[in-house]
């Protein structure tokens, strides 16, 4: 396998919900060690794309291979290997934060989950919330917990959906640094966001979705070479895309 | 407040109708109408077997029961529902941020629920009967009266549950005292003084002899408990700083004989911490069954007591199967989608937890059998109850997967459920009445149950989970 190939390979993915075509014939590939940004306006199909790639919904057509596994044939196998932050952060209401991480540890068969959890409680600064029920946590704290849950088993690939949206600027900084460091260690991250500054700052490659269609894939370095900002580029693309 | 009400109504409609299309949902009352309409033609037939007074008792009791069940599912699950249907989208939840008192929100919520279920269940039922009434030579005025008294029965059930559950939420001790008082009061009247307490039920009295005094009394029975409930209502979000000791690891170890110990441990913790374990056992199991027993004891005057017991065992089985909803109401599949857990695994785990919960109906039916002096029927009653429960569970799983309490409002689903469970129940009743020991043949239901569950696993693995 090519060094820069094969962590994610999607071919002609289509997902329809009734009349809505949420994802419309998308093919893309993500290589090892990339921090890949999936960008697009609200309702463009980012979340659906992540759900397809993690076997949470079945494609209407097309196929995808993630870490060597077919997502339609072995969705549970894929989810064993990757880490996921879903769009709506929903840790189970009646477990405490610690219990939820222990639960994840049991389900994922993680050894030494307690120690790892301790590190995360410190790192994301929510030690005081360990024994509080998830239903009573603030949105930001829930997001911290979901972030921890996605990375605690140090997956080779993490697919994260708007992971920074509820964080304050200090926490955002911390998490962005964590993500860049994480890919530097050889892991891969697939992040969806519509906050373009974040994408511009941390992503190596990006794809722009609009109404379910893939408008563009490219590298941030390319843009920088042309002295163009991702924001302008995105707007011009989406506007012409909207007229096309 | 009216605006809030209208918005809540819209919200409810939207939540339900988007889930299975507005048509399928709008057909729900149509189906109830159809059942009532066709059922009415059986009435002359019933009349030849059932003495006239009993039929009205049965219908009123059914609507009282319906009110109790709706109240039990609706209100105890209120917080759960708020969560499930999305914190962001549900108006009754976001209403907390509006400049209205909690009491008002709660009050509107109750009124909304009432109107909603009235339109969904009571109105179509009575309409079906009313349309059929000319054909079976029942005066139309009787249908109108029936509409009034059935609505009141339904509301009495709702009010009772709202009242009891707010008391329960306020103070478990007061609740226990109240519950015991009610029970002993009833026992004193019925068992000791020998007064037929059924006949005292205001809506029923109203039906038998209309008078404005009685109407007032019947309304008071609805309004007074509801008013107290609204007054007593407080926010459930008072104990936000409560901390809990880690229970998941020790429980997972203890439950290691389960196929998926952590999932089972989570189910148990959910049940205990949410207070649903005791709450649901009371409100959606014991109280409905108590009422059902009451209802059947009326039948006891013209079918042998042993048969009544077996009938009761079958119905207990059907109600016991709804314990599955206790396990599925806390989280939809979406809270597992970031974990390597497939739908079949989750279903299998819920079935095991369900099996453990069946200790409740099992113990219950044994106690009832012994207490009613029907020890000879112990084995058939026991077998019947559990086989019916597991069979109905299998039907539920096949039809609704992990979302039973939502998909039940899909007409197709409810229709199939009624057919599949109905046929089995009728067949078993027939068998049991011929010879109690034939009823033990109900263990054979485990075969179709097993097949249905297998089919359900495949079905719900392929199908996208409805996301709320
Ligand atoms: N379960 C579903 N049923 C029906 N339609 C859906 C479902 N999930 C998504 N859609 C539709 O698919 C389209 C894409 O939605 P998706 O959530 O993937 O967008 P998104 O890019 O993540 O948007 P956002 O930036 O707002 O999160 C939208 O039109 C949405 O309404
Ligand atoms: Mg999204």
PDB file of N, CA and C in Angstrom, chain A residues 15-17 51 54 56-58 75-76 79-80 82-86 88-96 98-100 102-104 106-108 114 127-133 135-136 139 142 146 149, chain B residues 79-80 83 86-88 93 236-237 239-249 252 262-263 266 269-270 273-274 330-331 333-343 461-465 467-468:
ATOM      1  N   UNK A  15     -26.026   9.038  -0.394  1.00  0.00           N
ATOM      2  CA  UNK A  15     -26.977   8.762   0.678  1.00  0.00           C
ATOM      3  C   UNK A  15     -28.230   9.604   0.475  1.00  0.00           C
ATOM      4  N   UNK A  16     -29.329   8.923   0.326  1.00  0.00           N
ATOM      5  CA  UNK A  16     -30.607   9.621   0.179  1.00  0.00           C
ATOM      6  C   UNK A  16     -31.446   9.411   1.433  1.00  0.00           C
ATOM      7  N   UNK A  17     -32.102  10.471   1.885  1.00  0.00           N
ATOM      8  CA  UNK A  17     -33.124  10.363   2.937  1.00  0.00           C
ATOM      9  C   UNK A  17     -34.436  10.770   2.292  1.00  0.00           C
ATOM     10  N   UNK A  51     -21.050   9.835   9.080  1.00  0.00           N
ATOM     11  CA  UNK A  51     -21.855   8.672   9.460  1.00  0.00           C
ATOM     12  C   UNK A  51     -21.674   7.530   8.469  1.00  0.00           C
ATOM     13  N   UNK A  54     -18.335   5.755   9.001  1.00  0.00           N
ATOM     14  CA  UNK A  54     -18.199   4.978  10.235  1.00  0.00           C
ATOM     15  C   UNK A  54     -19.309   3.941  10.355  1.00  0.00           C
ATOM     16  N   UNK A  56     -22.470   4.214  10.430  1.00  0.00           N
ATOM     17  CA  UNK A  56     -23.648   4.536  11.245  1.00  0.00           C
ATOM     18  C   UNK A  56     -24.903   4.585  10.395  1.00  0.00           C
ATOM     19  N   UNK A  57     -24.743   4.917   9.111  1.00  0.00           N
ATOM     20  CA  UNK A  57     -25.840   4.769   8.158  1.00  0.00           C
ATOM     21  C   UNK A  57     -25.280   4.034   6.943  1.00  0.00           C
ATOM     22  N   UNK A  58     -26.180   3.368   6.230  1.00  0.00           N
ATOM     23  CA  UNK A  58     -25.740   2.613   5.057  1.00  0.00           C
ATOM     24  C   UNK A  58     -25.862   3.454   3.803  1.00  0.00           C
ATOM     25  N   UNK A  75     -19.314  -2.686   9.677  1.00  0.00           N
ATOM     26  CA  UNK A  75     -19.366  -1.377  10.353  1.00  0.00           C
ATOM     27  C   UNK A  75     -18.822  -1.438  11.779  1.00  0.00           C
ATOM     28  N   UNK A  76     -19.111  -2.538  12.487  1.00  0.00           N
ATOM     29  CA  UNK A  76     -18.644  -2.626  13.868  1.00  0.00           C
ATOM     30  C   UNK A  76     -17.122  -2.741  13.901  1.00  0.00           C
ATOM     31  N   UNK A  79     -15.732   0.644  13.493  1.00  0.00           N
ATOM     32  CA  UNK A  79     -15.862   1.463  14.709  1.00  0.00           C
ATOM     33  C   UNK A  79     -14.938   0.983  15.824  1.00  0.00           C
ATOM     34  N   UNK A  80     -14.532  -0.297  15.762  1.00  0.00           N
ATOM     35  CA  UNK A  80     -13.543  -0.779  16.736  1.00  0.00           C
ATOM     36  C   UNK A  80     -12.225  -0.048  16.561  1.00  0.00           C
ATOM     37  N   UNK A  82     -11.581   2.952  14.837  1.00  0.00           N
ATOM     38  CA  UNK A  82     -11.501   4.406  14.783  1.00  0.00           C
ATOM     39  C   UNK A  82     -12.032   5.046  16.069  1.00  0.00           C
ATOM     40  N   UNK A  83     -11.868   6.347  16.163  1.00  0.00           N
ATOM     41  CA  UNK A  83     -12.504   7.106  17.237  1.00  0.00           C
ATOM     42  C   UNK A  83     -13.484   8.071  16.589  1.00  0.00           C
ATOM     43  N   UNK A  84     -14.619   8.300  17.241  1.00  0.00           N
ATOM     44  CA  UNK A  84     -15.640   9.152  16.629  1.00  0.00           C
ATOM     45  C   UNK A  84     -16.135  10.181  17.632  1.00  0.00           C
ATOM     46  N   UNK A  85     -16.252  11.421  17.192  1.00  0.00           N
ATOM     47  CA  UNK A  85     -17.025  12.394  17.963  1.00  0.00           C
ATOM     48  C   UNK A  85     -18.271  12.696  17.150  1.00  0.00           C
ATOM     49  N   UNK A  86     -19.426  12.266  17.631  1.00  0.00           N
ATOM     50  CA  UNK A  86     -20.647  12.547  16.870  1.00  0.00           C
ATOM     51  C   UNK A  86     -21.015  14.020  16.974  1.00  0.00           C
ATOM     52  N   UNK A  88     -23.969  15.514  17.715  1.00  0.00           N
ATOM     53  CA  UNK A  88     -24.645  15.888  18.952  1.00  0.00           C
ATOM     54  C   UNK A  88     -23.990  15.118  20.081  1.00  0.00           C
ATOM     55  N   UNK A  89     -23.354  15.827  20.963  1.00  0.00           N
ATOM     56  CA  UNK A  89     -22.634  15.143  22.025  1.00  0.00           C
ATOM     57  C   UNK A  89     -23.642  14.538  23.002  1.00  0.00           C
ATOM     58  N   UNK A  90     -23.697  13.212  23.034  1.00  0.00           N
ATOM     59  CA  UNK A  90     -24.724  12.569  23.839  1.00  0.00           C
ATOM     60  C   UNK A  90     -24.157  11.448  24.707  1.00  0.00           C
ATOM     61  N   UNK A  91     -23.375  11.798  25.731  1.00  0.00           N
ATOM     62  CA  UNK A  91     -23.007  10.718  26.644  1.00  0.00           C
ATOM     63  C   UNK A  91     -24.260  10.295  27.407  1.00  0.00           C
ATOM     64  N   UNK A  92     -24.362   9.015  27.795  1.00  0.00           N
ATOM     65  CA  UNK A  92     -25.580   8.525  28.445  1.00  0.00           C
ATOM     66  C   UNK A  92     -25.914   9.308  29.707  1.00  0.00           C
ATOM     67  N   UNK A  93     -27.168   9.718  29.841  1.00  0.00           N
ATOM     68  CA  UNK A  93     -27.581  10.642  30.896  1.00  0.00           C
ATOM     69  C   UNK A  93     -27.267  10.226  32.317  1.00  0.00           C
ATOM     70  N   UNK A  94     -27.453   8.938  32.600  1.00  0.00           N
ATOM     71  CA  UNK A  94     -27.426   8.547  34.003  1.00  0.00           C
ATOM     72  C   UNK A  94     -26.108   7.928  34.451  1.00  0.00           C
ATOM     73  N   UNK A  95     -25.084   8.041  33.604  1.00  0.00           N
ATOM     74  CA  UNK A  95     -23.755   7.643  34.043  1.00  0.00           C
ATOM     75  C   UNK A  95     -22.983   8.910  34.398  1.00  0.00           C
ATOM     76  N   UNK A  96     -22.038   8.786  35.332  1.00  0.00           N
ATOM     77  CA  UNK A  96     -21.168   9.925  35.593  1.00  0.00           C
ATOM     78  C   UNK A  96     -20.083   9.956  34.520  1.00  0.00           C
ATOM     79  N   UNK A  98     -16.853   9.741  34.814  1.00  0.00           N
ATOM     80  CA  UNK A  98     -15.906   8.645  35.017  1.00  0.00           C
ATOM     81  C   UNK A  98     -16.509   7.325  34.564  1.00  0.00           C
ATOM     82  N   UNK A  99     -17.762   7.116  34.955  1.00  0.00           N
ATOM     83  CA  UNK A  99     -18.405   5.858  34.596  1.00  0.00           C
ATOM     84  C   UNK A  99     -18.519   5.704  33.092  1.00  0.00           C
ATOM     85  N   UNK A 100     -18.798   6.806  32.418  1.00  0.00           N
ATOM     86  CA  UNK A 100     -18.915   6.718  30.963  1.00  0.00           C
ATOM     87  C   UNK A 100     -17.589   6.278  30.354  1.00  0.00           C
ATOM     88  N   UNK A 102     -15.249   4.590  31.838  1.00  0.00           N
ATOM     89  CA  UNK A 102     -15.065   3.179  32.196  1.00  0.00           C
ATOM     90  C   UNK A 102     -15.895   2.284  31.279  1.00  0.00           C
ATOM     91  N   UNK A 103     -17.107   2.747  31.003  1.00  0.00           N
ATOM     92  CA  UNK A 103     -18.010   2.016  30.112  1.00  0.00           C
ATOM     93  C   UNK A 103     -17.375   1.872  28.725  1.00  0.00           C
ATOM     94  N   UNK A 104     -16.863   2.983  28.217  1.00  0.00           N
ATOM     95  CA  UNK A 104     -16.190   2.946  26.916  1.00  0.00           C
ATOM     96  C   UNK A 104     -14.999   1.991  26.982  1.00  0.00           C
ATOM     97  N   UNK A 106     -14.660  -0.636  28.877  1.00  0.00           N
ATOM     98  CA  UNK A 106     -15.145  -2.019  28.869  1.00  0.00           C
ATOM     99  C   UNK A 106     -15.559  -2.438  27.459  1.00  0.00           C
ATOM    100  N   UNK A 107     -16.310  -1.564  26.804  1.00  0.00           N
ATOM    101  CA  UNK A 107     -16.829  -1.913  25.476  1.00  0.00           C
ATOM    102  C   UNK A 107     -15.687  -2.036  24.465  1.00  0.00           C
ATOM    103  N   UNK A 108     -14.701  -1.156  24.591  1.00  0.00           N
ATOM    104  CA  UNK A 108     -13.589  -1.178  23.644  1.00  0.00           C
ATOM    105  C   UNK A 108     -12.422  -2.037  24.108  1.00  0.00           C
ATOM    106  N   UNK A 114      -8.476   3.749  33.413  1.00  0.00           N
ATOM    107  CA  UNK A 114      -8.527   4.713  34.506  1.00  0.00           C
ATOM    108  C   UNK A 114      -7.416   5.749  34.422  1.00  0.00           C
ATOM    109  N   UNK A 127     -11.612  17.928  35.963  1.00  0.00           N
ATOM    110  CA  UNK A 127     -11.481  17.054  37.126  1.00  0.00           C
ATOM    111  C   UNK A 127     -12.642  17.130  38.107  1.00  0.00           C
ATOM    112  N   UNK A 128     -13.148  18.354  38.275  1.00  0.00           N
ATOM    113  CA  UNK A 128     -14.210  18.553  39.268  1.00  0.00           C
ATOM    114  C   UNK A 128     -15.548  17.958  38.818  1.00  0.00           C
ATOM    115  N   UNK A 129     -15.624  17.503  37.568  1.00  0.00           N
ATOM    116  CA  UNK A 129     -16.907  16.997  37.076  1.00  0.00           C
ATOM    117  C   UNK A 129     -16.934  15.467  36.976  1.00  0.00           C
ATOM    118  N   UNK A 130     -15.892  14.827  37.443  1.00  0.00           N
ATOM    119  CA  UNK A 130     -15.766  13.379  37.326  1.00  0.00           C
ATOM    120  C   UNK A 130     -17.010  12.608  37.742  1.00  0.00           C
ATOM    121  N   UNK A 131     -17.559  12.974  38.898  1.00  0.00           N
ATOM    122  CA  UNK A 131     -18.629  12.156  39.479  1.00  0.00           C
ATOM    123  C   UNK A 131     -20.012  12.765  39.291  1.00  0.00           C
ATOM    124  N   UNK A 132     -20.128  13.666  38.340  1.00  0.00           N
ATOM    125  CA  UNK A 132     -21.430  14.279  38.059  1.00  0.00           C
ATOM    126  C   UNK A 132     -22.089  13.510  36.918  1.00  0.00           C
ATOM    127  N   UNK A 133     -23.398  13.315  37.024  1.00  0.00           N
ATOM    128  CA  UNK A 133     -24.115  12.620  35.958  1.00  0.00           C
ATOM    129  C   UNK A 133     -24.025  13.409  34.653  1.00  0.00           C
ATOM    130  N   UNK A 135     -26.103  13.955  32.386  1.00  0.00           N
ATOM    131  CA  UNK A 135     -27.238  14.821  32.064  1.00  0.00           C
ATOM    132  C   UNK A 135     -27.120  16.182  32.742  1.00  0.00           C
ATOM    133  N   UNK A 136     -26.316  16.238  33.788  1.00  0.00           N
ATOM    134  CA  UNK A 136     -26.171  17.496  34.506  1.00  0.00           C
ATOM    135  C   UNK A 136     -24.910  18.265  34.108  1.00  0.00           C
ATOM    136  N   UNK A 139     -22.786  21.900  28.283  1.00  0.00           N
ATOM    137  CA  UNK A 139     -22.509  21.465  26.906  1.00  0.00           C
ATOM    138  C   UNK A 139     -21.019  21.328  26.648  1.00  0.00           C
ATOM    139  N   UNK A 142     -19.666  18.257  28.315  1.00  0.00           N
ATOM    140  CA  UNK A 142     -20.054  17.063  27.571  1.00  0.00           C
ATOM    141  C   UNK A 142     -19.179  16.877  26.344  1.00  0.00           C
ATOM    142  N   UNK A 146     -16.870  13.774  25.285  1.00  0.00           N
ATOM    143  CA  UNK A 146     -16.965  13.091  24.001  1.00  0.00           C
ATOM    144  C   UNK A 146     -15.623  13.123  23.277  1.00  0.00           C
ATOM    145  N   UNK A 149     -13.530  10.436  24.938  1.00  0.00           N
ATOM    146  CA  UNK A 149     -14.026   9.134  24.513  1.00  0.00           C
ATOM    147  C   UNK A 149     -13.507   8.749  23.131  1.00  0.00           C
TER     148      UNK A 149
ATOM    149  N   UNK B  79     -39.091  13.769  31.364  1.00  0.00           N
ATOM    150  CA  UNK B  79     -37.713  14.220  31.306  1.00  0.00           C
ATOM    151  C   UNK B  79     -36.941  13.433  30.260  1.00  0.00           C
ATOM    152  N   UNK B  80     -37.188  12.146  30.269  1.00  0.00           N
ATOM    153  CA  UNK B  80     -36.523  11.272  29.317  1.00  0.00           C
ATOM    154  C   UNK B  80     -36.867  11.685  27.890  1.00  0.00           C
ATOM    155  N   UNK B  83     -35.160  14.709  26.625  1.00  0.00           N
ATOM    156  CA  UNK B  83     -33.814  14.427  26.186  1.00  0.00           C
ATOM    157  C   UNK B  83     -33.822  13.748  24.822  1.00  0.00           C
ATOM    158  N   UNK B  86     -34.376  15.438  21.546  1.00  0.00           N
ATOM    159  CA  UNK B  86     -33.418  16.481  21.230  1.00  0.00           C
ATOM    160  C   UNK B  86     -33.592  17.678  22.137  1.00  0.00           C
ATOM    161  N   UNK B  87     -32.575  17.974  22.907  1.00  0.00           N
ATOM    162  CA  UNK B  87     -32.658  19.099  23.827  1.00  0.00           C
ATOM    163  C   UNK B  87     -32.972  20.367  23.063  1.00  0.00           C
ATOM    164  N   UNK B  88     -32.401  20.445  21.878  1.00  0.00           N
ATOM    165  CA  UNK B  88     -32.505  21.703  21.142  1.00  0.00           C
ATOM    166  C   UNK B  88     -33.885  21.899  20.548  1.00  0.00           C
ATOM    167  N   UNK B  93     -39.078  21.875  26.465  1.00  0.00           N
ATOM    168  CA  UNK B  93     -37.803  21.969  27.153  1.00  0.00           C
ATOM    169  C   UNK B  93     -37.268  23.393  27.073  1.00  0.00           C
ATOM    170  N   UNK B 236     -37.383  19.322  38.194  1.00  0.00           N
ATOM    171  CA  UNK B 236     -36.654  18.101  38.541  1.00  0.00           C
ATOM    172  C   UNK B 236     -35.158  18.360  38.568  1.00  0.00           C
ATOM    173  N   UNK B 237     -34.788  19.579  38.198  1.00  0.00           N
ATOM    174  CA  UNK B 237     -33.362  19.845  38.052  1.00  0.00           C
ATOM    175  C   UNK B 237     -32.791  20.512  39.293  1.00  0.00           C
ATOM    176  N   UNK B 239     -31.114  18.710  41.833  1.00  0.00           N
ATOM    177  CA  UNK B 239     -29.967  18.020  42.425  1.00  0.00           C
ATOM    178  C   UNK B 239     -28.784  17.947  41.469  1.00  0.00           C
ATOM    179  N   UNK B 240     -28.516  19.070  40.814  1.00  0.00           N
ATOM    180  CA  UNK B 240     -27.489  19.022  39.780  1.00  0.00           C
ATOM    181  C   UNK B 240     -26.089  18.796  40.333  1.00  0.00           C
ATOM    182  N   UNK B 241     -25.908  19.059  41.608  1.00  0.00           N
ATOM    183  CA  UNK B 241     -24.560  18.898  42.138  1.00  0.00           C
ATOM    184  C   UNK B 241     -24.352  17.518  42.751  1.00  0.00           C
ATOM    185  N   UNK B 242     -25.363  16.714  42.676  1.00  0.00           N
ATOM    186  CA  UNK B 242     -25.281  15.381  43.265  1.00  0.00           C
ATOM    187  C   UNK B 242     -24.151  14.587  42.611  1.00  0.00           C
ATOM    188  N   UNK B 243     -23.392  13.918  43.449  1.00  0.00           N
ATOM    189  CA  UNK B 243     -22.290  13.127  42.929  1.00  0.00           C
ATOM    190  C   UNK B 243     -22.535  11.652  43.194  1.00  0.00           C
ATOM    191  N   UNK B 244     -22.042  10.825  42.308  1.00  0.00           N
ATOM    192  CA  UNK B 244     -22.292   9.396  42.444  1.00  0.00           C
ATOM    193  C   UNK B 244     -20.994   8.619  42.499  1.00  0.00           C
ATOM    194  N   UNK B 245     -21.021   7.568  43.267  1.00  0.00           N
ATOM    195  CA  UNK B 245     -19.877   6.656  43.320  1.00  0.00           C
ATOM    196  C   UNK B 245     -19.864   5.828  42.052  1.00  0.00           C
ATOM    197  N   UNK B 246     -18.680   5.468  41.628  1.00  0.00           N
ATOM    198  CA  UNK B 246     -18.575   4.679  40.412  1.00  0.00           C
ATOM    199  C   UNK B 246     -19.224   3.308  40.577  1.00  0.00           C
ATOM    200  N   UNK B 247     -20.219   3.038  39.759  1.00  0.00           N
ATOM    201  CA  UNK B 247     -20.932   1.768  39.889  1.00  0.00           C
ATOM    202  C   UNK B 247     -20.726   0.882  38.673  1.00  0.00           C
ATOM    203  N   UNK B 248     -20.225   1.434  37.587  1.00  0.00           N
ATOM    204  CA  UNK B 248     -20.227   0.661  36.350  1.00  0.00           C
ATOM    205  C   UNK B 248     -19.225  -0.492  36.388  1.00  0.00           C
ATOM    206  N   UNK B 249     -18.053  -0.259  36.976  1.00  0.00           N
ATOM    207  CA  UNK B 249     -17.039  -1.316  36.968  1.00  0.00           C
ATOM    208  C   UNK B 249     -17.450  -2.496  37.858  1.00  0.00           C
ATOM    209  N   UNK B 252     -20.341  -4.314  36.193  1.00  0.00           N
ATOM    210  CA  UNK B 252     -19.920  -5.068  35.011  1.00  0.00           C
ATOM    211  C   UNK B 252     -19.317  -6.404  35.435  1.00  0.00           C
ATOM    212  N   UNK B 262     -20.993  -4.820  30.148  1.00  0.00           N
ATOM    213  CA  UNK B 262     -21.107  -3.371  30.364  1.00  0.00           C
ATOM    214  C   UNK B 262     -22.463  -2.807  29.927  1.00  0.00           C
ATOM    215  N   UNK B 263     -23.030  -3.346  28.856  1.00  0.00           N
ATOM    216  CA  UNK B 263     -24.330  -2.849  28.406  1.00  0.00           C
ATOM    217  C   UNK B 263     -25.410  -3.168  29.439  1.00  0.00           C
ATOM    218  N   UNK B 266     -25.104  -0.877  32.364  1.00  0.00           N
ATOM    219  CA  UNK B 266     -25.630   0.449  32.062  1.00  0.00           C
ATOM    220  C   UNK B 266     -27.161   0.459  32.149  1.00  0.00           C
ATOM    221  N   UNK B 269     -28.126   0.606  35.807  1.00  0.00           N
ATOM    222  CA  UNK B 269     -27.865   1.915  36.407  1.00  0.00           C
ATOM    223  C   UNK B 269     -28.913   2.930  35.954  1.00  0.00           C
ATOM    224  N   UNK B 270     -29.227   2.901  34.653  1.00  0.00           N
ATOM    225  CA  UNK B 270     -30.257   3.810  34.123  1.00  0.00           C
ATOM    226  C   UNK B 270     -31.561   3.638  34.878  1.00  0.00           C
ATOM    227  N   UNK B 273     -31.086   4.820  38.735  1.00  0.00           N
ATOM    228  CA  UNK B 273     -30.826   6.234  38.995  1.00  0.00           C
ATOM    229  C   UNK B 273     -31.939   7.147  38.510  1.00  0.00           C
ATOM    230  N   UNK B 274     -32.633   6.724  37.467  1.00  0.00           N
ATOM    231  CA  UNK B 274     -33.684   7.597  36.944  1.00  0.00           C
ATOM    232  C   UNK B 274     -34.931   7.475  37.808  1.00  0.00           C
ATOM    233  N   UNK B 330     -34.132   5.283  27.597  1.00  0.00           N
ATOM    234  CA  UNK B 330     -33.094   6.191  28.060  1.00  0.00           C
ATOM    235  C   UNK B 330     -32.203   6.716  26.960  1.00  0.00           C
ATOM    236  N   UNK B 331     -31.889   5.854  26.022  1.00  0.00           N
ATOM    237  CA  UNK B 331     -31.073   6.376  24.939  1.00  0.00           C
ATOM    238  C   UNK B 331     -31.436   5.682  23.649  1.00  0.00           C
ATOM    239  N   UNK B 333     -30.255   4.669  19.734  1.00  0.00           N
ATOM    240  CA  UNK B 333     -29.031   4.059  19.246  1.00  0.00           C
ATOM    241  C   UNK B 333     -27.930   5.099  19.062  1.00  0.00           C
ATOM    242  N   UNK B 334     -28.323   6.358  18.886  1.00  0.00           N
ATOM    243  CA  UNK B 334     -27.316   7.372  18.584  1.00  0.00           C
ATOM    244  C   UNK B 334     -26.259   7.501  19.673  1.00  0.00           C
ATOM    245  N   UNK B 335     -26.598   7.125  20.918  1.00  0.00           N
ATOM    246  CA  UNK B 335     -25.546   7.243  21.930  1.00  0.00           C
ATOM    247  C   UNK B 335     -24.559   6.073  21.879  1.00  0.00           C
ATOM    248  N   UNK B 336     -24.828   5.103  21.035  1.00  0.00           N
ATOM    249  CA  UNK B 336     -23.879   4.005  20.885  1.00  0.00           C
ATOM    250  C   UNK B 336     -23.113   4.083  19.575  1.00  0.00           C
ATOM    251  N   UNK B 337     -23.525   5.023  18.701  1.00  0.00           N
ATOM    252  CA  UNK B 337     -22.975   4.969  17.359  1.00  0.00           C
ATOM    253  C   UNK B 337     -21.496   5.302  17.309  1.00  0.00           C
ATOM    254  N   UNK B 338     -20.955   5.910  18.359  1.00  0.00           N
ATOM    255  CA  UNK B 338     -19.525   6.150  18.314  1.00  0.00           C
ATOM    256  C   UNK B 338     -18.745   4.972  18.913  1.00  0.00           C
ATOM    257  N   UNK B 339     -19.465   3.943  19.318  1.00  0.00           N
ATOM    258  CA  UNK B 339     -18.807   2.778  19.903  1.00  0.00           C
ATOM    259  C   UNK B 339     -18.964   1.557  18.991  1.00  0.00           C
ATOM    260  N   UNK B 340     -18.071   0.611  19.128  1.00  0.00           N
ATOM    261  CA  UNK B 340     -18.187  -0.578  18.278  1.00  0.00           C
ATOM    262  C   UNK B 340     -19.257  -1.539  18.795  1.00  0.00           C
ATOM    263  N   UNK B 341     -20.485  -1.094  18.782  1.00  0.00           N
ATOM    264  CA  UNK B 341     -21.598  -1.930  19.207  1.00  0.00           C
ATOM    265  C   UNK B 341     -22.613  -1.926  18.074  1.00  0.00           C
ATOM    266  N   UNK B 342     -22.970  -3.104  17.601  1.00  0.00           N
ATOM    267  CA  UNK B 342     -23.962  -3.175  16.531  1.00  0.00           C
ATOM    268  C   UNK B 342     -25.363  -3.271  17.096  1.00  0.00           C
ATOM    269  N   UNK B 343     -26.354  -3.040  16.255  1.00  0.00           N
ATOM    270  CA  UNK B 343     -27.738  -3.127  16.720  1.00  0.00           C
ATOM    271  C   UNK B 343     -28.075  -4.529  17.263  1.00  0.00           C
ATOM    272  N   UNK B 461     -30.466  -4.318  11.681  1.00  0.00           N
ATOM    273  CA  UNK B 461     -29.058  -4.098  11.388  1.00  0.00           C
ATOM    274  C   UNK B 461     -28.928  -3.346  10.072  1.00  0.00           C
ATOM    275  N   UNK B 462     -29.794  -3.712   9.115  1.00  0.00           N
ATOM    276  CA  UNK B 462     -29.712  -3.107   7.790  1.00  0.00           C
ATOM    277  C   UNK B 462     -30.337  -1.718   7.774  1.00  0.00           C
ATOM    278  N   UNK B 463     -31.456  -1.603   8.466  1.00  0.00           N
ATOM    279  CA  UNK B 463     -32.188  -0.340   8.445  1.00  0.00           C
ATOM    280  C   UNK B 463     -31.454   0.748   9.232  1.00  0.00           C
ATOM    281  N   UNK B 464     -31.485   1.976   8.724  1.00  0.00           N
ATOM    282  CA  UNK B 464     -30.934   3.086   9.499  1.00  0.00           C
ATOM    283  C   UNK B 464     -31.780   3.266  10.744  1.00  0.00           C
ATOM    284  N   UNK B 465     -31.117   3.543  11.847  1.00  0.00           N
ATOM    285  CA  UNK B 465     -31.868   3.797  13.069  1.00  0.00           C
ATOM    286  C   UNK B 465     -32.540   5.162  12.989  1.00  0.00           C
ATOM    287  N   UNK B 467     -33.322   8.614  14.054  1.00  0.00           N
ATOM    288  CA  UNK B 467     -32.578   9.470  14.980  1.00  0.00           C
ATOM    289  C   UNK B 467     -33.507  10.547  15.522  1.00  0.00           C
ATOM    290  N   UNK B 468     -33.482  10.716  16.808  1.00  0.00           N
ATOM    291  CA  UNK B 468     -34.353  11.743  17.367  1.00  0.00           C
ATOM    292  C   UNK B 468     -33.535  12.905  17.903  1.00  0.00           C
TER     293      UNK B 468
END
